[in-house]
Tab-separated table of C-alpha atoms and ligand atoms in Angstrom:
chain	number	residue	atom	x	y	z
T	20	UNK	CA	3.944	84.843	72.172
T	21	UNK	CA	1.740	84.700	75.610
T	22	UNK	CA	3.048	81.777	77.518
T	23	UNK	CA	0.622	79.808	79.588
T	24	UNK	CA	2.792	80.641	82.540
T	25	UNK	CA	1.839	84.325	82.309
T	26	UNK	CA	-1.210	83.911	84.592
T	27	UNK	CA	0.662	83.064	87.506
T	28	UNK	CA	3.839	85.063	86.651
T	29	UNK	CA	5.037	87.608	89.349
T	30	UNK	CA	6.556	90.454	87.259
T	31	UNK	CA	10.018	92.336	87.734
T	32	UNK	CA	9.401	95.104	90.450
T	33	UNK	CA	7.759	93.087	92.643
T	34	UNK	CA	9.735	92.128	95.993
T	35	UNK	CA	10.965	88.454	97.012
T	36	UNK	CA	11.499	87.627	100.269
T	37	UNK	CA	14.380	85.137	101.273
T	38	UNK	CA	14.588	83.383	104.802
T	39	UNK	CA	18.267	83.357	105.373
T	40	UNK	CA	20.793	85.848	104.374
T	41	UNK	CA	23.828	83.836	103.984
T	42	UNK	CA	25.940	83.512	100.771
T	43	UNK	CA	22.847	81.606	99.201
T	44	UNK	CA	20.275	84.183	99.778
T	45	UNK	CA	22.987	86.670	98.460
T	46	UNK	CA	23.693	85.218	95.337
T	47	UNK	CA	19.933	84.460	94.955
T	48	UNK	CA	19.490	88.245	95.671
T	49	UNK	CA	21.926	89.002	92.876
T	50	UNK	CA	20.315	87.251	90.134
T	51	UNK	CA	16.944	88.333	91.507
T	52	UNK	CA	18.071	92.089	91.142
T	53	UNK	CA	19.331	91.486	87.753
T	54	UNK	CA	16.193	90.549	87.025
T	55	UNK	CA	14.690	93.749	88.298
T	56	UNK	CA	12.954	92.398	91.461
T	57	UNK	CA	13.441	93.880	94.846
T	58	UNK	CA	14.483	91.918	97.502
T	59	UNK	CA	13.902	91.551	101.512
T	60	UNK	CA	15.902	89.229	103.606
T	61	UNK	CA	15.346	87.863	106.791
T	62	UNK	CA	18.705	86.882	108.854
T	63	UNK	CA	19.507	87.238	112.616
T	64	UNK	CA	22.824	89.129	111.393
T	65	UNK	CA	21.974	92.730	109.781
T	66	UNK	CA	25.506	92.445	108.414
T	67	UNK	CA	24.593	89.114	106.849
T	68	UNK	CA	26.212	88.523	103.311
T	69	UNK	CA	22.633	89.053	101.782
T	70	UNK	CA	22.389	92.699	103.459
T	71	UNK	CA	24.743	94.197	100.742
T	72	UNK	CA	21.757	93.266	97.855
T	73	UNK	CA	18.907	93.693	100.073
T	74	UNK	CA	16.358	96.536	99.823
T	75	UNK	CA	14.970	95.451	103.080
T	76	UNK	CA	16.644	93.191	105.857
T	77	UNK	CA	14.681	91.948	108.803
T	78	UNK	CA	16.507	91.024	111.744
T	79	UNK	CA	15.119	88.184	113.314
T	80	UNK	CA	15.725	84.319	114.197
T	81	UNK	CA	14.973	81.851	111.135
T	82	UNK	CA	12.018	80.272	113.116
T	83	UNK	CA	10.468	83.774	114.365
T	84	UNK	CA	6.906	83.888	113.119
T	85	UNK	CA	6.688	87.294	113.714
T	86	UNK	CA	10.130	88.009	111.664
T	87	UNK	CA	8.756	85.758	108.632
T	88	UNK	CA	5.449	87.716	108.703
T	89	UNK	CA	7.352	91.132	108.594
T	90	UNK	CA	9.743	89.584	105.875
T	91	UNK	CA	6.653	88.720	103.680
T	92	UNK	CA	5.027	92.252	104.077
T	93	UNK	CA	5.035	93.641	100.611
T	94	UNK	CA	6.527	90.889	98.876
T	95	UNK	CA	4.820	88.509	96.163
T	96	UNK	CA	6.706	85.515	96.876
T	97	UNK	CA	8.759	84.159	99.925
T	98	UNK	CA	11.570	81.406	99.345
T	99	UNK	CA	14.195	80.108	101.643
T	100	UNK	CA	17.902	79.305	101.712
T	101	UNK	CA	17.987	76.904	104.179
T	102	UNK	CA	15.483	73.809	104.698
T	103	UNK	CA	15.429	74.131	108.819
T	104	UNK	CA	12.234	76.429	108.340
T	105	UNK	CA	9.552	75.555	110.893
T	106	UNK	CA	6.028	74.488	109.220
T	107	UNK	CA	4.185	77.015	111.736
T	108	UNK	CA	6.231	79.738	109.709
T	109	UNK	CA	5.320	78.704	106.247
T	110	UNK	CA	1.884	78.365	107.279
T	111	UNK	CA	1.810	81.941	109.176
T	112	UNK	CA	3.068	83.236	105.903
T	113	UNK	CA	0.835	81.498	103.567
T	114	UNK	CA	-2.201	82.490	105.477
T	115	UNK	CA	-0.991	86.023	105.182
T	116	UNK	CA	-1.755	85.462	101.189
T	117	UNK	CA	2.181	85.239	100.352
T	118	UNK	CA	3.415	81.662	98.376
T	119	UNK	CA	6.319	80.360	100.133
T	120	UNK	CA	8.227	78.335	97.357
T	121	UNK	CA	9.661	75.512	96.780
T	122	UNK	CA	6.727	75.034	99.260
T	123	UNK	CA	5.727	73.666	102.439
T	124	UNK	CA	5.692	69.631	101.209
T	125	UNK	CA	9.512	70.059	100.039
T	126	UNK	CA	10.511	71.465	103.660
T	127	UNK	CA	8.497	68.738	105.361
T	128	UNK	CA	9.943	65.797	103.431
T	129	UNK	CA	13.631	67.465	103.852
T	130	UNK	CA	14.243	69.225	106.759
T	131	UNK	CA	13.952	65.816	108.960
T	132	UNK	CA	16.460	63.161	107.662
T	133	UNK	CA	14.090	60.207	108.818
T	134	UNK	CA	11.144	61.954	107.107
T	135	UNK	CA	13.515	62.346	103.928
T	136	UNK	CA	14.482	58.817	104.068
T	137	UNK	CA	10.889	57.212	104.365
T	138	UNK	CA	9.750	59.810	101.338
T	139	UNK	CA	12.685	58.775	99.163
T	140	UNK	CA	12.126	55.207	100.201
T	141	UNK	CA	8.291	55.489	98.966
T	142	UNK	CA	9.467	56.437	95.803
T	143	UNK	CA	11.617	53.028	95.408
T	144	UNK	CA	14.756	55.202	95.194
T	145	UNK	CA	17.930	53.524	96.882
T	146	UNK	CA	19.833	54.941	99.928
T	147	UNK	CA	22.387	53.768	102.185
T	148	UNK	CA	20.641	50.875	104.532
T	149	UNK	CA	19.401	52.814	107.764
T	150	UNK	CA	17.617	52.494	110.956
T	151	UNK	CA	16.179	54.542	113.435
T	152	UNK	CA	17.509	54.735	116.732
T	153	UNK	CA	17.458	56.600	120.045
T	154	UNK	CA	20.170	54.859	122.388
T	155	UNK	CA	23.120	52.918	122.170
T	156	UNK	CA	21.367	49.441	122.533
T	157	UNK	CA	19.230	50.030	119.559
T	158	UNK	CA	22.443	51.308	117.834
T	159	UNK	CA	24.034	48.015	118.384
T	160	UNK	CA	21.317	46.041	117.370
T	161	UNK	CA	21.396	48.476	114.203
T	162	UNK	CA	24.968	47.440	113.806
T	163	UNK	CA	24.186	43.862	113.830
T	164	UNK	CA	21.852	44.279	110.829
T	165	UNK	CA	24.205	47.259	108.996
T	166	UNK	CA	27.406	46.314	109.672
T	167	UNK	CA	30.405	48.911	109.902
T	168	UNK	CA	31.445	51.903	109.604
T	169	UNK	CA	28.057	53.340	110.279
T	170	UNK	CA	27.157	57.112	110.491
T	171	UNK	CA	25.024	58.179	113.065
T	172	UNK	CA	23.171	61.413	112.316
T	173	UNK	CA	20.863	63.922	114.168
T	174	UNK	CA	17.775	64.037	111.975
T	175	UNK	CA	17.295	67.871	112.058
T	176	UNK	CA	19.730	70.660	112.075
T	177	UNK	CA	22.881	69.316	110.744
T	178	UNK	CA	25.017	71.022	107.907
T	179	UNK	CA	28.631	70.617	106.210
T	180	UNK	CA	29.034	67.369	108.337
T	181	UNK	CA	27.719	68.810	111.854
T	182	UNK	CA	25.322	66.718	113.707
T	183	UNK	CA	26.974	63.642	112.629
T	184	UNK	CA	29.647	61.249	113.676
T	185	UNK	CA	31.564	58.206	112.314
T	186	UNK	CA	31.454	54.839	114.163
T	187	UNK	CA	33.866	52.735	112.952
T	188	UNK	CA	33.821	49.634	115.097
T	189	UNK	CA	31.806	47.804	117.925
T	190	UNK	CA	33.980	49.287	120.481
T	191	UNK	CA	33.025	52.712	119.696
T	192	UNK	CA	29.274	52.328	119.912
T	193	UNK	CA	29.037	52.918	124.025
T	194	UNK	CA	28.248	56.756	124.397
T	195	UNK	CA	27.920	57.524	120.374
T	196	UNK	CA	24.305	58.540	121.082
T	197	UNK	CA	25.360	60.913	123.852
T	198	UNK	CA	28.223	62.319	122.009
T	199	UNK	CA	26.252	63.381	118.987
T	200	UNK	CA	24.602	65.763	121.849
T	201	UNK	CA	21.134	65.706	121.370
T	202	UNK	CA	18.578	65.465	124.312
T	203	UNK	CA	18.056	61.574	125.451
T	204	UNK	CA	15.267	60.203	123.620
T	205	UNK	CA	15.665	61.888	120.164
T	206	UNK	CA	15.303	59.764	117.297
T	207	UNK	CA	18.239	59.585	115.365
T	208	UNK	CA	19.408	58.023	111.909
T	209	UNK	CA	22.167	55.637	111.796
T	210	UNK	CA	23.021	54.273	108.458
T	211	UNK	CA	25.603	52.336	106.633
T	212	UNK	CA	28.865	54.304	105.291
T	213	UNK	CA	28.832	53.519	101.835
T	214	UNK	CA	31.867	53.047	99.814
T	215	UNK	CA	31.511	55.133	96.846
T	216	UNK	CA	33.419	55.779	93.633
T	217	UNK	CA	31.929	59.303	93.551
T	218	UNK	CA	29.854	61.977	94.921
T	219	UNK	CA	27.182	63.498	92.243
T	220	UNK	CA	24.405	65.929	92.725
T	221	UNK	CA	21.414	66.722	90.330
T	222	UNK	CA	19.854	70.475	90.599
T	223	UNK	CA	16.152	70.068	89.376
T	224	UNK	CA	14.262	73.191	88.368
T	225	UNK	CA	10.286	72.884	88.590
T	226	UNK	CA	8.234	75.646	87.163
T	227	UNK	CA	4.933	76.504	88.203
T	228	UNK	CA	3.264	74.424	85.163
T	229	UNK	CA	5.225	71.183	86.579
T	230	UNK	CA	7.787	71.630	83.747
T	231	UNK	CA	11.234	70.382	84.715
T	232	UNK	CA	14.802	71.593	83.597
T	233	UNK	CA	17.665	69.788	85.041
T	234	UNK	CA	21.343	71.326	85.182
T	235	UNK	CA	24.070	68.860	84.082
T	236	UNK	CA	25.039	66.445	86.687
T	237	UNK	CA	27.961	67.513	89.227
T	238	UNK	CA	30.759	65.566	90.768
T	239	UNK	CA	31.456	66.539	94.066
T	240	UNK	CA	34.476	66.218	96.601
T	241	UNK	CA	33.832	66.521	100.428
T	242	UNK	CA	36.399	67.058	102.847
T	243	UNK	CA	35.361	65.959	106.347
T	244	UNK	CA	31.921	66.547	105.694
T	245	UNK	CA	32.229	69.730	103.937
T	246	UNK	CA	31.985	70.416	100.191
T	247	UNK	CA	35.342	71.379	98.511
T	248	UNK	CA	34.972	70.911	94.989
T	249	UNK	CA	32.762	70.326	92.145
T	250	UNK	CA	32.667	69.802	88.306
T	251	UNK	CA	30.327	69.722	85.807
T	252	UNK	CA	29.524	68.179	83.459
T	253	UNK	CA	30.275	65.345	85.814
T	254	UNK	CA	32.572	62.948	83.675
T	255	UNK	CA	30.339	59.885	83.850
T	256	UNK	CA	28.784	57.667	81.611
T	257	UNK	CA	25.763	58.822	79.841
T	258	UNK	CA	23.706	56.075	81.414
T	259	UNK	CA	24.678	57.059	85.083
T	260	UNK	CA	24.109	60.809	84.283
T	261	UNK	CA	20.527	59.639	82.882
T	262	UNK	CA	19.689	57.839	86.116
T	263	UNK	CA	20.719	60.441	88.144
T	264	UNK	CA	18.578	63.287	86.059
T	265	UNK	CA	15.593	60.635	86.462
T	266	UNK	CA	15.964	60.816	90.254
T	267	UNK	CA	16.187	64.113	90.354
T	268	UNK	CA	12.982	64.528	88.165
T	269	UNK	CA	11.167	62.296	90.431
T	270	UNK	CA	12.111	63.673	93.502
T	271	UNK	CA	11.248	67.515	92.327
T	272	UNK	CA	7.935	66.032	91.014
T	273	UNK	CA	7.043	64.181	94.169
T	274	UNK	CA	7.866	67.232	96.416
T	275	UNK	CA	5.727	69.101	94.158
T	276	UNK	CA	8.304	71.802	94.375
T	277	UNK	CA	8.050	75.201	92.461
T	278	UNK	CA	11.838	76.169	92.571
T	279	UNK	CA	14.988	74.435	92.666
T	280	UNK	CA	15.449	70.797	94.290
T	281	UNK	CA	19.026	69.357	94.737
T	282	UNK	CA	19.698	65.743	95.169
T	283	UNK	CA	23.000	64.490	96.502
T	284	UNK	CA	23.995	60.868	95.621
T	285	UNK	CA	26.319	58.390	95.749
T	286	UNK	CA	27.648	56.509	92.770
T	287	UNK	CA	28.423	53.028	93.763
T	288	UNK	CA	30.967	50.896	92.236
T	289	UNK	CA	28.234	48.741	90.756
T	290	UNK	CA	26.980	51.759	88.816
T	291	UNK	CA	24.217	52.001	90.776
T	292	UNK	CA	23.158	55.440	92.590
T	293	UNK	CA	21.957	55.942	96.267
T	294	UNK	CA	20.549	59.267	97.333
T	295	UNK	CA	22.386	60.775	100.376
T	296	UNK	CA	20.291	63.868	100.962
T	297	UNK	CA	18.043	66.522	99.140
T	298	UNK	CA	17.762	69.959	99.456
T	299	UNK	CA	14.514	72.071	98.236
T	300	UNK	CA	16.776	74.991	97.541
T	301	UNK	CA	19.902	76.521	95.434
T	302	UNK	CA	23.010	74.452	96.322
T	303	UNK	CA	26.657	74.767	96.878
T	304	UNK	CA	27.282	72.067	94.430
T	305	UNK	CA	25.514	74.286	91.863
T	306	UNK	CA	27.761	77.360	92.309
T	307	UNK	CA	29.551	76.329	89.057
T	308	UNK	CA	26.328	77.542	86.800
T	309	UNK	CA	26.959	81.000	87.544
T	310	UNK	CA	29.801	81.327	85.270
T	311	UNK	CA	29.510	77.799	83.206
T	312	UNK	CA	26.063	77.374	82.682
T	313	UNK	CA	23.579	79.199	80.098
T	314	UNK	CA	21.301	79.756	83.098
T	315	UNK	CA	22.750	79.990	86.879
T	316	UNK	CA	20.908	78.319	89.486
T	317	UNK	CA	20.112	81.416	90.929
T	318	UNK	CA	18.422	83.201	88.104
T	319	UNK	CA	16.547	79.523	87.558
T	320	UNK	CA	15.088	79.617	90.797
T	321	UNK	CA	14.274	83.371	90.870
T	322	UNK	CA	12.423	82.395	87.025
T	323	UNK	CA	10.662	79.351	88.885
T	324	UNK	CA	9.439	80.984	92.255
T	325	UNK	CA	8.008	83.895	89.889
T	326	UNK	CA	6.107	81.942	87.805
T	327	UNK	CA	8.202	82.618	84.619
T	328	UNK	CA	9.771	80.050	81.935
T	329	UNK	CA	12.787	78.229	82.883
T	330	UNK	CA	16.194	79.108	81.317
T	331	UNK	CA	18.458	76.784	79.366
T	332	UNK	CA	20.341	74.663	81.987
T	333	UNK	CA	23.098	73.312	79.419
T	334	UNK	CA	26.578	73.905	80.433
T	335	UNK	CA	28.521	76.168	78.213
T	336	UNK	CA	31.522	73.906	78.465
T	337	UNK	CA	33.492	71.802	81.284
T	338	UNK	CA	33.346	74.004	84.441
T	339	UNK	CA	34.957	73.422	87.888
T	340	UNK	CA	34.135	75.027	91.411
T	341	UNK	CA	36.707	75.096	94.402
T	342	UNK	CA	35.236	76.534	97.621
T	343	UNK	CA	37.282	79.030	99.425
T	344	UNK	CA	37.120	77.885	103.142
T	345	UNK	CA	38.459	79.958	106.170
T	346	UNK	CA	41.513	78.923	108.147
T	347	UNK	CA	42.812	79.901	111.684
T	348	UNK	CA	41.567	81.524	114.830
T	349	UNK	CA	38.460	83.634	114.535
T	350	UNK	CA	39.184	87.257	113.318
T	351	UNK	CA	38.122	89.978	110.694
T	352	UNK	CA	38.301	88.514	107.180
T	353	UNK	CA	40.904	90.118	104.964
T	354	UNK	CA	41.626	88.133	101.878
T	355	UNK	CA	45.174	88.369	100.049
T	356	UNK	CA	46.620	87.027	96.851
T	357	UNK	CA	43.108	87.928	94.795
T	358	UNK	CA	45.444	89.245	91.930
T	359	UNK	CA	47.514	86.145	92.080
T	360	UNK	CA	44.701	83.867	91.735
T	361	UNK	CA	42.945	85.942	89.157
T	362	UNK	CA	46.272	85.855	87.204
T	363	UNK	CA	44.743	82.718	85.315
T	364	UNK	CA	42.242	84.429	83.038
T	365	UNK	CA	39.690	81.257	83.528
T	366	UNK	CA	39.351	82.057	86.975
T	367	UNK	CA	36.394	83.795	88.716
T	368	UNK	CA	36.565	84.863	92.136
T	369	UNK	CA	33.175	84.881	94.407
T	370	UNK	CA	33.344	86.210	97.724
T	371	UNK	CA	30.572	86.380	100.091
T	372	UNK	CA	31.741	89.738	102.246
T	373	UNK	CA	31.332	87.594	105.666
T	374	UNK	CA	32.995	90.043	108.128
T	375	UNK	CA	34.532	87.373	110.290
T	376	UNK	CA	36.692	84.416	109.395
T	377	UNK	CA	37.268	81.026	111.304
T	378	UNK	CA	38.297	77.652	110.549
T	379	UNK	CA	36.420	76.053	107.640
T	380	UNK	CA	33.999	78.549	107.468
T	381	UNK	CA	32.846	79.024	103.758
T	382	UNK	CA	33.757	82.326	102.648
T	383	UNK	CA	33.868	82.239	98.668
T	384	UNK	CA	34.349	80.178	96.076
T	385	UNK	CA	36.067	80.233	92.615
T	386	UNK	CA	35.033	78.735	89.327
T	387	UNK	CA	37.030	78.088	86.206
T	388	UNK	CA	34.931	78.043	82.855
T	389	UNK	CA	36.774	77.364	79.526
T	390	UNK	CA	39.242	74.687	80.307
T	391	UNK	CA	39.860	71.967	77.893
T	392	UNK	CA	38.091	69.423	80.299
T	393	UNK	CA	36.879	69.283	84.062
T	394	UNK	CA	40.098	67.667	85.303
T	395	UNK	CA	42.273	70.767	83.683
T	396	UNK	CA	39.673	73.137	85.191
T	397	UNK	CA	39.913	71.436	88.377
T	398	UNK	CA	43.729	71.933	88.666
T	399	UNK	CA	43.636	75.308	87.525
T	400	UNK	CA	41.095	76.154	90.389
T	401	UNK	CA	43.194	74.109	92.860
T	402	UNK	CA	46.190	76.375	91.712
T	403	UNK	CA	44.415	79.784	92.018
T	404	UNK	CA	42.869	78.485	95.456
T	405	UNK	CA	46.654	77.974	96.907
T	406	UNK	CA	47.675	81.618	96.047
T	407	UNK	CA	44.704	83.094	98.389
T	408	UNK	CA	45.284	83.364	102.304
T	409	UNK	CA	43.722	85.001	105.058
T	410	UNK	CA	45.596	88.098	106.721
N	504	ATP	P1	25.905	69.137	103.508
N	504	ATP	O1	25.434	70.320	104.185
N	504	ATP	O2	27.378	69.615	103.103
N	504	ATP	O3	25.028	68.306	102.766
N	504	ATP	P2	25.419	67.460	105.630
N	504	ATP	O4	25.990	68.055	107.312
N	504	ATP	O5	24.141	67.433	105.106
N	504	ATP	O6	26.336	68.128	104.836
N	504	ATP	P3	25.531	64.407	104.743
N	504	ATP	O7	25.211	65.001	103.177
N	504	ATP	O8	24.518	63.603	105.448
N	504	ATP	O9	25.911	66.030	105.720
N	504	ATP	O10	27.249	64.335	104.673
N	504	ATP	C1	28.249	64.851	104.426
N	504	ATP	C2	28.974	63.926	103.664
N	504	ATP	O11	29.618	63.013	104.480
N	504	ATP	C3	28.754	63.501	102.529
N	504	ATP	O12	28.671	64.317	101.380
N	504	ATP	C4	29.577	62.372	102.240
N	504	ATP	O13	30.969	62.893	101.764
N	504	ATP	C5	29.821	61.880	103.899
N	504	ATP	N1	28.675	61.014	104.266
N	504	ATP	C6	27.790	61.225	104.744
N	504	ATP	N2	26.803	59.929	104.980
N	504	ATP	C7	27.826	58.831	104.230
N	504	ATP	C8	27.618	57.788	104.017
N	504	ATP	N3	26.317	57.042	104.571
N	504	ATP	N4	28.532	56.895	103.573
N	504	ATP	C9	29.511	57.670	102.773
N	504	ATP	N5	30.010	58.880	103.284
N	504	ATP	C10	28.795	59.356	103.874
N	505	MG	MG1	24.970	66.917	102.411
């Protein structure tokens, strides 16, 4: 049978370029290599986590147009593991004849939180009530409209809870714009902190022909802005899961993405959903799919960007993922306790091969597949995590 995708397909044997060589690039690279693709990676650090799986590493800053063109040389397609990629860089690579996927529009709409809010609003999808502000006076006026507590967020460059701060009351407003540390006059996003009952995420793959496949919804827990745990399928009513999947599909279509798009959502007490953030890429809350879904998010992304048919996204069963974070002073990374953690045969260890460990750095994750339900999986994951430590 010939698929109608064949015309667009980039066959195995071709080279895939990845902007960013962190853990996402590494796991994307594993999946690409498993399918017979070659992998080139751009990262400022030649010993980045993805270096181990790359045929070629281009050591260059993420915003270097020159570096990106060197990366694209010999590649059939270029993708990215981070959304902070300059439009100029994407233009240069595409002008050189190499498609960048999920695509320029997906980047433009998601790399700036203010643009993202406007985009989500244009689709009629809810977010936390927000305002654009640039100084403390505007912040006070916004606070009058929004109430407290507030979250003040830099529109560009934040991740893992960096680049934002919480404002609990009016007394904390003076000086908060300066405390965020962006140049004076920078437009910032301020939004109401929502008292959510759960955080969810939905990862949707969109193929070259517009076909969609979404992974089951994940339920996530963050600690001080950093993802610590995900379970899937989320134990939520079908109607809520359905609403989350519809948001994911809407967003992936409106972004005209080719590849994966992640939507981070808040589930509110009244059963409604609000979008927190979008990411046109593989996502930490999808790591459970490596061991728990018929197709991993990484393989799915490779299939989509290469113009191949999408794989089945269904969960094999309840799956849990816990992040392994760094602790203590910066030092060479040496993990202890792997044998104890893996004494539970349902546990899988994923380490990112980062050479240095420091407080709260994402170093790896554990998954638990095959437990009776996600809560049991989570308990087993936490127990295994407690047996790991950094020497
Ligand atoms: P990441 O890179 O991990 O997605 P980030 O730096 O992009 O993080 P956000 O996703 O905006 O930051 O926020 C991180 C976490 O902080 C959220 O997942 C949520 O737990 C909490 N948070 C952020 N904004 C709000 C809000 N308006 N109301 C309640 N909680 C919030
Ligand atoms: Mg987030």
